PDB file of C-alpha atoms in Angstrom:
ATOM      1  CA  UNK A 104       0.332 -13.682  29.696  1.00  0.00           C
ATOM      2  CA  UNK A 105      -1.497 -16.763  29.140  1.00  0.00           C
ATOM      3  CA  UNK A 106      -3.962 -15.783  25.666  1.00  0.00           C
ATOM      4  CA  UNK A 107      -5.272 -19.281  25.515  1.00  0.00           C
ATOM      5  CA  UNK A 108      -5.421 -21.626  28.475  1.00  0.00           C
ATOM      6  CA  UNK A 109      -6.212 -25.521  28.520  1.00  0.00           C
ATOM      7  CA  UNK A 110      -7.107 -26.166  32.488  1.00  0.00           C
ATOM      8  CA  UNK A 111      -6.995 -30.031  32.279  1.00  0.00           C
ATOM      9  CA  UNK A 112      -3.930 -31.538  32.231  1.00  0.00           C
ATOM     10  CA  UNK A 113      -5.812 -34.641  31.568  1.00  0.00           C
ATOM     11  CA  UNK A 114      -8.532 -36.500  31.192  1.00  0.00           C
ATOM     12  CA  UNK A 115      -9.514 -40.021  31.175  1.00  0.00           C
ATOM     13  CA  UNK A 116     -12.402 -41.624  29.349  1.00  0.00           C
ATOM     14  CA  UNK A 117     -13.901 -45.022  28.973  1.00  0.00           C
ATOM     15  CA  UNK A 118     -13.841 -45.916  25.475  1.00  0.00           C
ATOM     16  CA  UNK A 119     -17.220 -45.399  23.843  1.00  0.00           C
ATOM     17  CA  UNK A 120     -18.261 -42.482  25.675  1.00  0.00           C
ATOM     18  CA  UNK A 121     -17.942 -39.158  24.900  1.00  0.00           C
ATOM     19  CA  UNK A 122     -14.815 -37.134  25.643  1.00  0.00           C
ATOM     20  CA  UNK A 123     -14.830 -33.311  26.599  1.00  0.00           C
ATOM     21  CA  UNK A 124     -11.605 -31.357  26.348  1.00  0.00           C
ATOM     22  CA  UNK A 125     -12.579 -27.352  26.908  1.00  0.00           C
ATOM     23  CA  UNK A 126     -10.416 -24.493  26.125  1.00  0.00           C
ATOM     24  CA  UNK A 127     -10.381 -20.865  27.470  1.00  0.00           C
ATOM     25  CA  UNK A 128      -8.997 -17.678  25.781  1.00  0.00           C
ATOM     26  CA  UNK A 129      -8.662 -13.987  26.138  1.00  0.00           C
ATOM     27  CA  UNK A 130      -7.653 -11.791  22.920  1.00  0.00           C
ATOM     28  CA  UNK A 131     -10.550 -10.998  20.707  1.00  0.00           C
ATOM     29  CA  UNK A 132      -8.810 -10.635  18.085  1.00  0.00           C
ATOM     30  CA  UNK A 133      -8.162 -14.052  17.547  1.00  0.00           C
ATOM     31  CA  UNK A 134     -10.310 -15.171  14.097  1.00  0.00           C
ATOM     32  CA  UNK A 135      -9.829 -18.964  13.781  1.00  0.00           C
ATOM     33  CA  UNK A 136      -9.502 -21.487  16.464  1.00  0.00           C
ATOM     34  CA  UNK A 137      -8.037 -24.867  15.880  1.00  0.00           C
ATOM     35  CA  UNK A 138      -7.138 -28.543  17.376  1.00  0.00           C
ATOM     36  CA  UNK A 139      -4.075 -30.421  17.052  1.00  0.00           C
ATOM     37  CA  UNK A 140      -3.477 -33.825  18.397  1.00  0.00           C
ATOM     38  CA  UNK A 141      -0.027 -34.353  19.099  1.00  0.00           C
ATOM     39  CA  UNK A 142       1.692 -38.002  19.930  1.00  0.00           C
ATOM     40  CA  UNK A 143       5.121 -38.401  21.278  1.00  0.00           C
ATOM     41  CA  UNK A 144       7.985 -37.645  19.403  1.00  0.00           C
ATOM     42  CA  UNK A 145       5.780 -36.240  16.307  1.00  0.00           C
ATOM     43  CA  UNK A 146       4.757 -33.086  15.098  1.00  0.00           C
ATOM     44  CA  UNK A 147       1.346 -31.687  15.852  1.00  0.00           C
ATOM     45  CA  UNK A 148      -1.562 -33.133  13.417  1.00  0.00           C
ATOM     46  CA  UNK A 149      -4.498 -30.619  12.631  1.00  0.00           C
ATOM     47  CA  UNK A 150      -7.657 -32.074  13.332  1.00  0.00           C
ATOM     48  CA  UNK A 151     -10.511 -29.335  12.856  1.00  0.00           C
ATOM     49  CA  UNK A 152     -10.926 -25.454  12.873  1.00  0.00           C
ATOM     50  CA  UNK A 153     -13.905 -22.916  13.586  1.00  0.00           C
ATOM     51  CA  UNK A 154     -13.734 -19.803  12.419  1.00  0.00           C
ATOM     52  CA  UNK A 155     -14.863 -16.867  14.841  1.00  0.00           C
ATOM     53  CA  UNK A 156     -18.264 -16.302  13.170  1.00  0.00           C
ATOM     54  CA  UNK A 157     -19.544 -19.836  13.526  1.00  0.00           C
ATOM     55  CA  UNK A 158     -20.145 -21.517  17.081  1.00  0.00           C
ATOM     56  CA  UNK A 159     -19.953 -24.988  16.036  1.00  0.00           C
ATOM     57  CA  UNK A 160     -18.448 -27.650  13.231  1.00  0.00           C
ATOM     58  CA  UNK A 161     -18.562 -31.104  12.673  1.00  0.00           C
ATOM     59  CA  UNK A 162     -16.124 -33.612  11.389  1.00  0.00           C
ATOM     60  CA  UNK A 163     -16.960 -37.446  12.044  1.00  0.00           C
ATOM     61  CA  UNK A 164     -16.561 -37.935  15.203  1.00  0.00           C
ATOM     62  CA  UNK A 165     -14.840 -34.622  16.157  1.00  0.00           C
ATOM     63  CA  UNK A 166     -17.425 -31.437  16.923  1.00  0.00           C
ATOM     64  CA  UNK A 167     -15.972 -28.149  18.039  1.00  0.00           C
ATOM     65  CA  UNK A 168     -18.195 -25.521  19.808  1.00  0.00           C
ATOM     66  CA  UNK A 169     -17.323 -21.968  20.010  1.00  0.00           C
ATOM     67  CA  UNK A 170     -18.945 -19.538  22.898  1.00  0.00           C
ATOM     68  CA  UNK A 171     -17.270 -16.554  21.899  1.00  0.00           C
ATOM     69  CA  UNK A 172     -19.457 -14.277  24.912  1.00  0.00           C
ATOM     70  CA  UNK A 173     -17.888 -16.409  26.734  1.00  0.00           C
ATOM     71  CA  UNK A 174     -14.104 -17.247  24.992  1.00  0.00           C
ATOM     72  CA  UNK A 175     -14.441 -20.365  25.448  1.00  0.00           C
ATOM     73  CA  UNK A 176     -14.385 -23.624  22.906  1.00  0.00           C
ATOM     74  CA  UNK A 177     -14.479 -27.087  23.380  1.00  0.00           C
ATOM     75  CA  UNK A 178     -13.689 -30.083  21.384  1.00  0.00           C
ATOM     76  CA  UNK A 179     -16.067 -33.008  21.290  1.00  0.00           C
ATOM     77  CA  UNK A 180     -15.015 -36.450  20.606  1.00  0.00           C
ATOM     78  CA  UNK A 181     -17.899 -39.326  20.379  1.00  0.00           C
ATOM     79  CA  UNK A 182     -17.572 -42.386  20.435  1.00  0.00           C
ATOM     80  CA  UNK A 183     -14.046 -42.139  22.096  1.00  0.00           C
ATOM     81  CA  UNK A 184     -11.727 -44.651  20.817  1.00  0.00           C
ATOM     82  CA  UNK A 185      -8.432 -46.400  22.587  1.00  0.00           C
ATOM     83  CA  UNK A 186      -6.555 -44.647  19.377  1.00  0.00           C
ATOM     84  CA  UNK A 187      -7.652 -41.256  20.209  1.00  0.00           C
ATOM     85  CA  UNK A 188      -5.098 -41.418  23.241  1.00  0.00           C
ATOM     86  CA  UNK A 189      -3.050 -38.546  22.818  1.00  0.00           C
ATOM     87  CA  UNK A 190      -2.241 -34.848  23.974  1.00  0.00           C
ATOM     88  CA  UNK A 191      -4.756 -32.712  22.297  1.00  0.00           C
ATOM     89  CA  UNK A 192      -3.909 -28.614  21.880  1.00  0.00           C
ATOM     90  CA  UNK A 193      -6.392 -26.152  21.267  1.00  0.00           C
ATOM     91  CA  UNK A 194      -4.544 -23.303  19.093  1.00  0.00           C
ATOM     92  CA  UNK A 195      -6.103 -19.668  17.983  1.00  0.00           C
ATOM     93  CA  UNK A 196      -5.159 -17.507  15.167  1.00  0.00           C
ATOM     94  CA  UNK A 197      -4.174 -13.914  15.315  1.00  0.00           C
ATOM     95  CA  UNK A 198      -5.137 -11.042  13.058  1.00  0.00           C
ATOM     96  CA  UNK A 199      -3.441  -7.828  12.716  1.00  0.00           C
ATOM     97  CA  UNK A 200      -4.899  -4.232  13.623  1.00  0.00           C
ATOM     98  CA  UNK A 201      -6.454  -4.211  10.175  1.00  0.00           C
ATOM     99  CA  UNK A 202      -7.905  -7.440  10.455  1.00  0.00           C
ATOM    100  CA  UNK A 203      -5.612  -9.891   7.534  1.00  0.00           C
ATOM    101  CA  UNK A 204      -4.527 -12.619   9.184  1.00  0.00           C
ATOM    102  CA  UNK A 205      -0.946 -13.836   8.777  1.00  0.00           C
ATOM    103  CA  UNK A 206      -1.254 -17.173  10.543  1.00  0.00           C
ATOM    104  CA  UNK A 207       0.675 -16.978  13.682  1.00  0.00           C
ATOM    105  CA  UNK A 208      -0.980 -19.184  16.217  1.00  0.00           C
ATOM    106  CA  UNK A 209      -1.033 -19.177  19.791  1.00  0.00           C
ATOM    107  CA  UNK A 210      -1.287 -22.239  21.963  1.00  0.00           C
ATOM    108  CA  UNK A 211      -2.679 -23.554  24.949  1.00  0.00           C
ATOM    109  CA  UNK A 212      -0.726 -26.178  27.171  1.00  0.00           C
ATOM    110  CA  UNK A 213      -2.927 -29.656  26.195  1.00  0.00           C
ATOM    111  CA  UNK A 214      -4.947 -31.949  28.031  1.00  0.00           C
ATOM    112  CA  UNK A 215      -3.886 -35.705  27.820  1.00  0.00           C
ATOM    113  CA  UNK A 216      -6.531 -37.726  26.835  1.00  0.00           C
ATOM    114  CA  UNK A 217      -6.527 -41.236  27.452  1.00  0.00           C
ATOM    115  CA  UNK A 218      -8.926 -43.345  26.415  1.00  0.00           C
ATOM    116  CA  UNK A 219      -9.294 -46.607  28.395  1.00  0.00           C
ATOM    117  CA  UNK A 220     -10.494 -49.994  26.416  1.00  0.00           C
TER     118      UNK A 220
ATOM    119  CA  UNK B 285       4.488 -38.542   1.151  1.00  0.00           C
ATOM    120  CA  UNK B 286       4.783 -34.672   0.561  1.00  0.00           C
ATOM    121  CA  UNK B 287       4.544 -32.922   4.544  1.00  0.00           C
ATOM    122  CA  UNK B 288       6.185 -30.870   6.061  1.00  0.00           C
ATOM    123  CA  UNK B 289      10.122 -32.318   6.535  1.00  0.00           C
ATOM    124  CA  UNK B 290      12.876 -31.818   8.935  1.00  0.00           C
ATOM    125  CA  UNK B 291      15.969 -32.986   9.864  1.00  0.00           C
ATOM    126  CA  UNK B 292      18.188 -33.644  12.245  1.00  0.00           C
ATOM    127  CA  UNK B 293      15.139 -35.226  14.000  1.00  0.00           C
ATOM    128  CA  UNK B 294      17.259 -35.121  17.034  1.00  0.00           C
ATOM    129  CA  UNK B 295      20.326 -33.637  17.954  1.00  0.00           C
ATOM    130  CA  UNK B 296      22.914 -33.596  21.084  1.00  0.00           C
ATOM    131  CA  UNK B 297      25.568 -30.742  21.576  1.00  0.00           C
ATOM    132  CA  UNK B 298      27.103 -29.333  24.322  1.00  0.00           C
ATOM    133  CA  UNK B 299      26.847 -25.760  25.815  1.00  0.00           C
ATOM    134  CA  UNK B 300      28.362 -22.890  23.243  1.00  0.00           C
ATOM    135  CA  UNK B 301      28.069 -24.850  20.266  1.00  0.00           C
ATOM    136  CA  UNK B 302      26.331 -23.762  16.871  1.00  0.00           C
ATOM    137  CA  UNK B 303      23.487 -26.083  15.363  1.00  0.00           C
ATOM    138  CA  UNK B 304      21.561 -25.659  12.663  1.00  0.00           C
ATOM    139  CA  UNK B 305      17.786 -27.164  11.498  1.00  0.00           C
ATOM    140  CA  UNK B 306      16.146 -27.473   8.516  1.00  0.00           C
ATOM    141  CA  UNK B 307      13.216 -27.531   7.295  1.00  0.00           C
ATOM    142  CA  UNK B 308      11.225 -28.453   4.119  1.00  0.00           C
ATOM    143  CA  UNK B 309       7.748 -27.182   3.779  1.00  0.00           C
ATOM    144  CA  UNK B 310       4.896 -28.733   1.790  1.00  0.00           C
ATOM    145  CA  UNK B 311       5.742 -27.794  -1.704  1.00  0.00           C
ATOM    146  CA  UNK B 312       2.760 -24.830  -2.657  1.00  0.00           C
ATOM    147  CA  UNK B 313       3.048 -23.503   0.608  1.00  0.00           C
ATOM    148  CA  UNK B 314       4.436 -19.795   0.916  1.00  0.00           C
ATOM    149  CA  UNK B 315       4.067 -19.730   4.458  1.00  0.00           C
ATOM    150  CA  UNK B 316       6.298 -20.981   7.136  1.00  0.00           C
ATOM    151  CA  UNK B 317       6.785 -21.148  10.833  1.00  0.00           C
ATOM    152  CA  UNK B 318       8.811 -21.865  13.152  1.00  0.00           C
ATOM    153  CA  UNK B 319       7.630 -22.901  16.713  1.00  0.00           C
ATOM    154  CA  UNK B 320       9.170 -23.852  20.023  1.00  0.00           C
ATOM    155  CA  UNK B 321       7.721 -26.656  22.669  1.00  0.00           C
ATOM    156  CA  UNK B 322       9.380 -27.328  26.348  1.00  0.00           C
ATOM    157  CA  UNK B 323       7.952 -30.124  28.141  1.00  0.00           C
ATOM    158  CA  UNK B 324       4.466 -29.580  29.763  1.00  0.00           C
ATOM    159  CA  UNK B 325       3.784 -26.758  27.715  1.00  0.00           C
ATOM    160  CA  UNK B 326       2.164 -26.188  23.760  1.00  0.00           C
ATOM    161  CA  UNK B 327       4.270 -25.101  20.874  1.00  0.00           C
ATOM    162  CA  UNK B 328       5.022 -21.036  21.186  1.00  0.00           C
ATOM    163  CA  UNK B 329       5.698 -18.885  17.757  1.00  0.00           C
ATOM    164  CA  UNK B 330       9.138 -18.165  17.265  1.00  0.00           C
ATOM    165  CA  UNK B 331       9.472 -16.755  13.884  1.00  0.00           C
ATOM    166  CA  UNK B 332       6.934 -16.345   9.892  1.00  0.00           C
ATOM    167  CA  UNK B 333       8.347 -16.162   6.484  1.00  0.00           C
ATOM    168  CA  UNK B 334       5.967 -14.996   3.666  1.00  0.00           C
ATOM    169  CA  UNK B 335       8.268 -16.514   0.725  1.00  0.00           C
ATOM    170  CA  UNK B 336      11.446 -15.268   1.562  1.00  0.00           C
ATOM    171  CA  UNK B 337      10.372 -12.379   3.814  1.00  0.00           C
ATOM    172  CA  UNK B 338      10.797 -13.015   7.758  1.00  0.00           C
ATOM    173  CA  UNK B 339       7.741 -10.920   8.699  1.00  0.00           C
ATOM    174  CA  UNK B 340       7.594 -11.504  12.425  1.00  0.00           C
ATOM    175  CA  UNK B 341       9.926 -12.393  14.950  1.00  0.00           C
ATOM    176  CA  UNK B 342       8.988 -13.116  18.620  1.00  0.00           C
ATOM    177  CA  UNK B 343      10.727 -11.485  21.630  1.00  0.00           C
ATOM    178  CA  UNK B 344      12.003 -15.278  22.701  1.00  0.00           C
ATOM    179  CA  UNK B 345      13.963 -15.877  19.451  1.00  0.00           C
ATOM    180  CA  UNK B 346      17.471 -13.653  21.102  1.00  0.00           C
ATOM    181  CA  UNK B 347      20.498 -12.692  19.249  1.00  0.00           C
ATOM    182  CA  UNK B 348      21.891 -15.736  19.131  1.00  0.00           C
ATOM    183  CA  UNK B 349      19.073 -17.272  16.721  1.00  0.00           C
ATOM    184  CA  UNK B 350      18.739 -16.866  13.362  1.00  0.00           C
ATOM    185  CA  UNK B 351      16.391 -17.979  10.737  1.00  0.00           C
ATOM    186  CA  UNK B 352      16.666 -17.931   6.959  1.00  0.00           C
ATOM    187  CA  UNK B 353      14.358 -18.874   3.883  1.00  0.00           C
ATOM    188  CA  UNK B 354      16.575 -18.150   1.160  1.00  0.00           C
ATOM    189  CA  UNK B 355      14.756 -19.288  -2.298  1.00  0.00           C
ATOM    190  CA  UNK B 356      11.226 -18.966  -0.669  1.00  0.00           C
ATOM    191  CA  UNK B 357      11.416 -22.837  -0.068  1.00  0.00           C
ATOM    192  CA  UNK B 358      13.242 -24.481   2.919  1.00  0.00           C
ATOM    193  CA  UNK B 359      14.520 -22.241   6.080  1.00  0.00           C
ATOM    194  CA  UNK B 360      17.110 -23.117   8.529  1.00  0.00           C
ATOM    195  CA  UNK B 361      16.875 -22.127  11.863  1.00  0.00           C
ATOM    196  CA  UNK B 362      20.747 -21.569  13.551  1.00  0.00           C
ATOM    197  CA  UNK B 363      21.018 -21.698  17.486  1.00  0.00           C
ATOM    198  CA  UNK B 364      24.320 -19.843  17.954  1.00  0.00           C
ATOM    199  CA  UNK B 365      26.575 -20.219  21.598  1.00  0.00           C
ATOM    200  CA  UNK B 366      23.765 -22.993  22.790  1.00  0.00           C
ATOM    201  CA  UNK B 367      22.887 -22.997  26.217  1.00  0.00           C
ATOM    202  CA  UNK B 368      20.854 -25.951  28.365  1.00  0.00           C
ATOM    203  CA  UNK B 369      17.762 -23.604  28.557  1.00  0.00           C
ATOM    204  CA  UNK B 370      17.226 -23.895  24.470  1.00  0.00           C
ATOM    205  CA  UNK B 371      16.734 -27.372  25.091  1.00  0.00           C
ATOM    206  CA  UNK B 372      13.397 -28.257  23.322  1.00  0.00           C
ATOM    207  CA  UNK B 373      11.457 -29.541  20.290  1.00  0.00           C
ATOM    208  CA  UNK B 374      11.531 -26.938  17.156  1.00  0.00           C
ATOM    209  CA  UNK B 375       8.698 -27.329  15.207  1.00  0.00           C
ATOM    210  CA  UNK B 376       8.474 -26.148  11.447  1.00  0.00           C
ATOM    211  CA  UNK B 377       4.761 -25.595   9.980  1.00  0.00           C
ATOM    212  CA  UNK B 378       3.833 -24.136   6.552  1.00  0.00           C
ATOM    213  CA  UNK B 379       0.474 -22.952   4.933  1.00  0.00           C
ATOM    214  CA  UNK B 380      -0.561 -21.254   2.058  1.00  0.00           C
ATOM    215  CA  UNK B 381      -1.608 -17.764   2.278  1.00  0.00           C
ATOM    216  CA  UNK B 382      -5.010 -18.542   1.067  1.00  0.00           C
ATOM    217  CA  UNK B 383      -8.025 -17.487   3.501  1.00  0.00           C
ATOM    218  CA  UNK B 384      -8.650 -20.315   6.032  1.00  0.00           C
ATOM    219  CA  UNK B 385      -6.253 -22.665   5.462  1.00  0.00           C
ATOM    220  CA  UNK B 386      -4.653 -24.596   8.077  1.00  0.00           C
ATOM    221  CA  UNK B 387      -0.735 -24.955   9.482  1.00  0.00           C
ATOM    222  CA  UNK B 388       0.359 -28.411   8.837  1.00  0.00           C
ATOM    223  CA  UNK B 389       3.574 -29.332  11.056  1.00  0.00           C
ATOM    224  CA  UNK B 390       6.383 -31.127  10.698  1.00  0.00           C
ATOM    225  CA  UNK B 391       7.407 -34.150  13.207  1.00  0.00           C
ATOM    226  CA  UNK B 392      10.034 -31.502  14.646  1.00  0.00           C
ATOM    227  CA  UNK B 393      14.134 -31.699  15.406  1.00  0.00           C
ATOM    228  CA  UNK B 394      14.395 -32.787  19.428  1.00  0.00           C
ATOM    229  CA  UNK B 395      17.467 -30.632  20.965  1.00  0.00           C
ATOM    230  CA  UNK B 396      19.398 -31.410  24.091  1.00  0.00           C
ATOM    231  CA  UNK B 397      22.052 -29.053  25.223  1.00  0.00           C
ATOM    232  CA  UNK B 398      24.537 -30.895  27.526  1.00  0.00           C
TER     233      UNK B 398
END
């Protein structure tokens, strides 16, 4: 049972432009969504969050959008850099039944991004 | 530099061995995890500690795993009888247990069961 699903493997931009990973889930009870980037032979790195009741946040260059009609988020990257080359993971949160949150998160498989100079 | 630690950062054993991981959290943070990643897929929750509580435990961490956070500080996670299939990056993340803060990972221990 696949709660959060990334359906890109990968994705390849020209540096400069604008890079799109998307991200699908199922469980609505899932309150915070989040994006690591992740390089080889290192531990995830956090990059930004959205918490359920917003649909979008900015960070520099990073922008998440959240559709939650939908379940779907995406993370927006602009301008896309050679650096940014990576495997990005889109992660959401679970709550309990009474709504507190403990923190457990749930991942999707990641898209490599590679952005080309 | 005061993130997440944890050592071995790799480690090679043969089939029916013990090992055992550590891991060092950031030092105000009363929440820990630990998480497994196979190749080609994202980390998947393994096991929480609230302090020195284990709160959670997934279905995939079997009998022969263990975890421990003893003081409230670091945990060690023990793979008992190892077996090629455990093969995998563990990955330790802590967070305080204030409202909307964020899991910060460690760079992980690499196993490789011969």
């Amino acid at each position: 049972d696949q709660q959060v699903k990334q359906n890109s493997p990968s994705l390849s931009v020209q540096e400069g432009r604008i890079s799109i990973l998307n991200c699908d889930y199922t469980n609505s009870m899932f309150d915070y969504f989040l994006w690591y980037k992740k390089y080889p032979a290192e531990g995830p790195t956090f990059l930004i969050s959205i918490s359920s009741i917003k649909d979008k946040n900015e960070d520099g260059r990073f922008t998440v959008f959240l559709n939650k009609s939908a379940k779907h988020l995406s993370l927006h990257i602009v301008p896309s850099q050679p650096g940014d080359s990576a495997v990005y993971f889109c992660a959401a949160r679970h709550t309990n039944a009474g709504g507190t949150s403990y923190g457990k998160l749930t991942f999707g498989q990641g898209t490599i991004l590679t952005v080309h100079p | 530099d005061t993130g997440v630690s944890q050592d071995p950062r790799h480690k090679i054993t043969k089939r029916g061995q013990n090992v055992t991981f550590r891991c060092d959290p950031i030092s105000e943070h009363n929440r820990l995890y630990w998480y497994r990643q196979t190749l080609g897929q994202g980390p998947e929750f393994l096991t929480y500690f609230q302090n020195e509580a284990q709160l959670e435990k997934s279905r995939l961490l079997s009998d022969r795993f263990s975890a421990e956070r003893p003081k409230g500080s670091f945990s060690t996670l023990e793979i008992q009888r190892t077996e090629q299939g455990d093969s995998a990056m563990y990955l330790c993340a802590s967070q305080t247990s204030m409202a909307g803060q964020t899991q910060y990972f460690g760079p992980g221990t690499r196993l490789l069961v011969l």
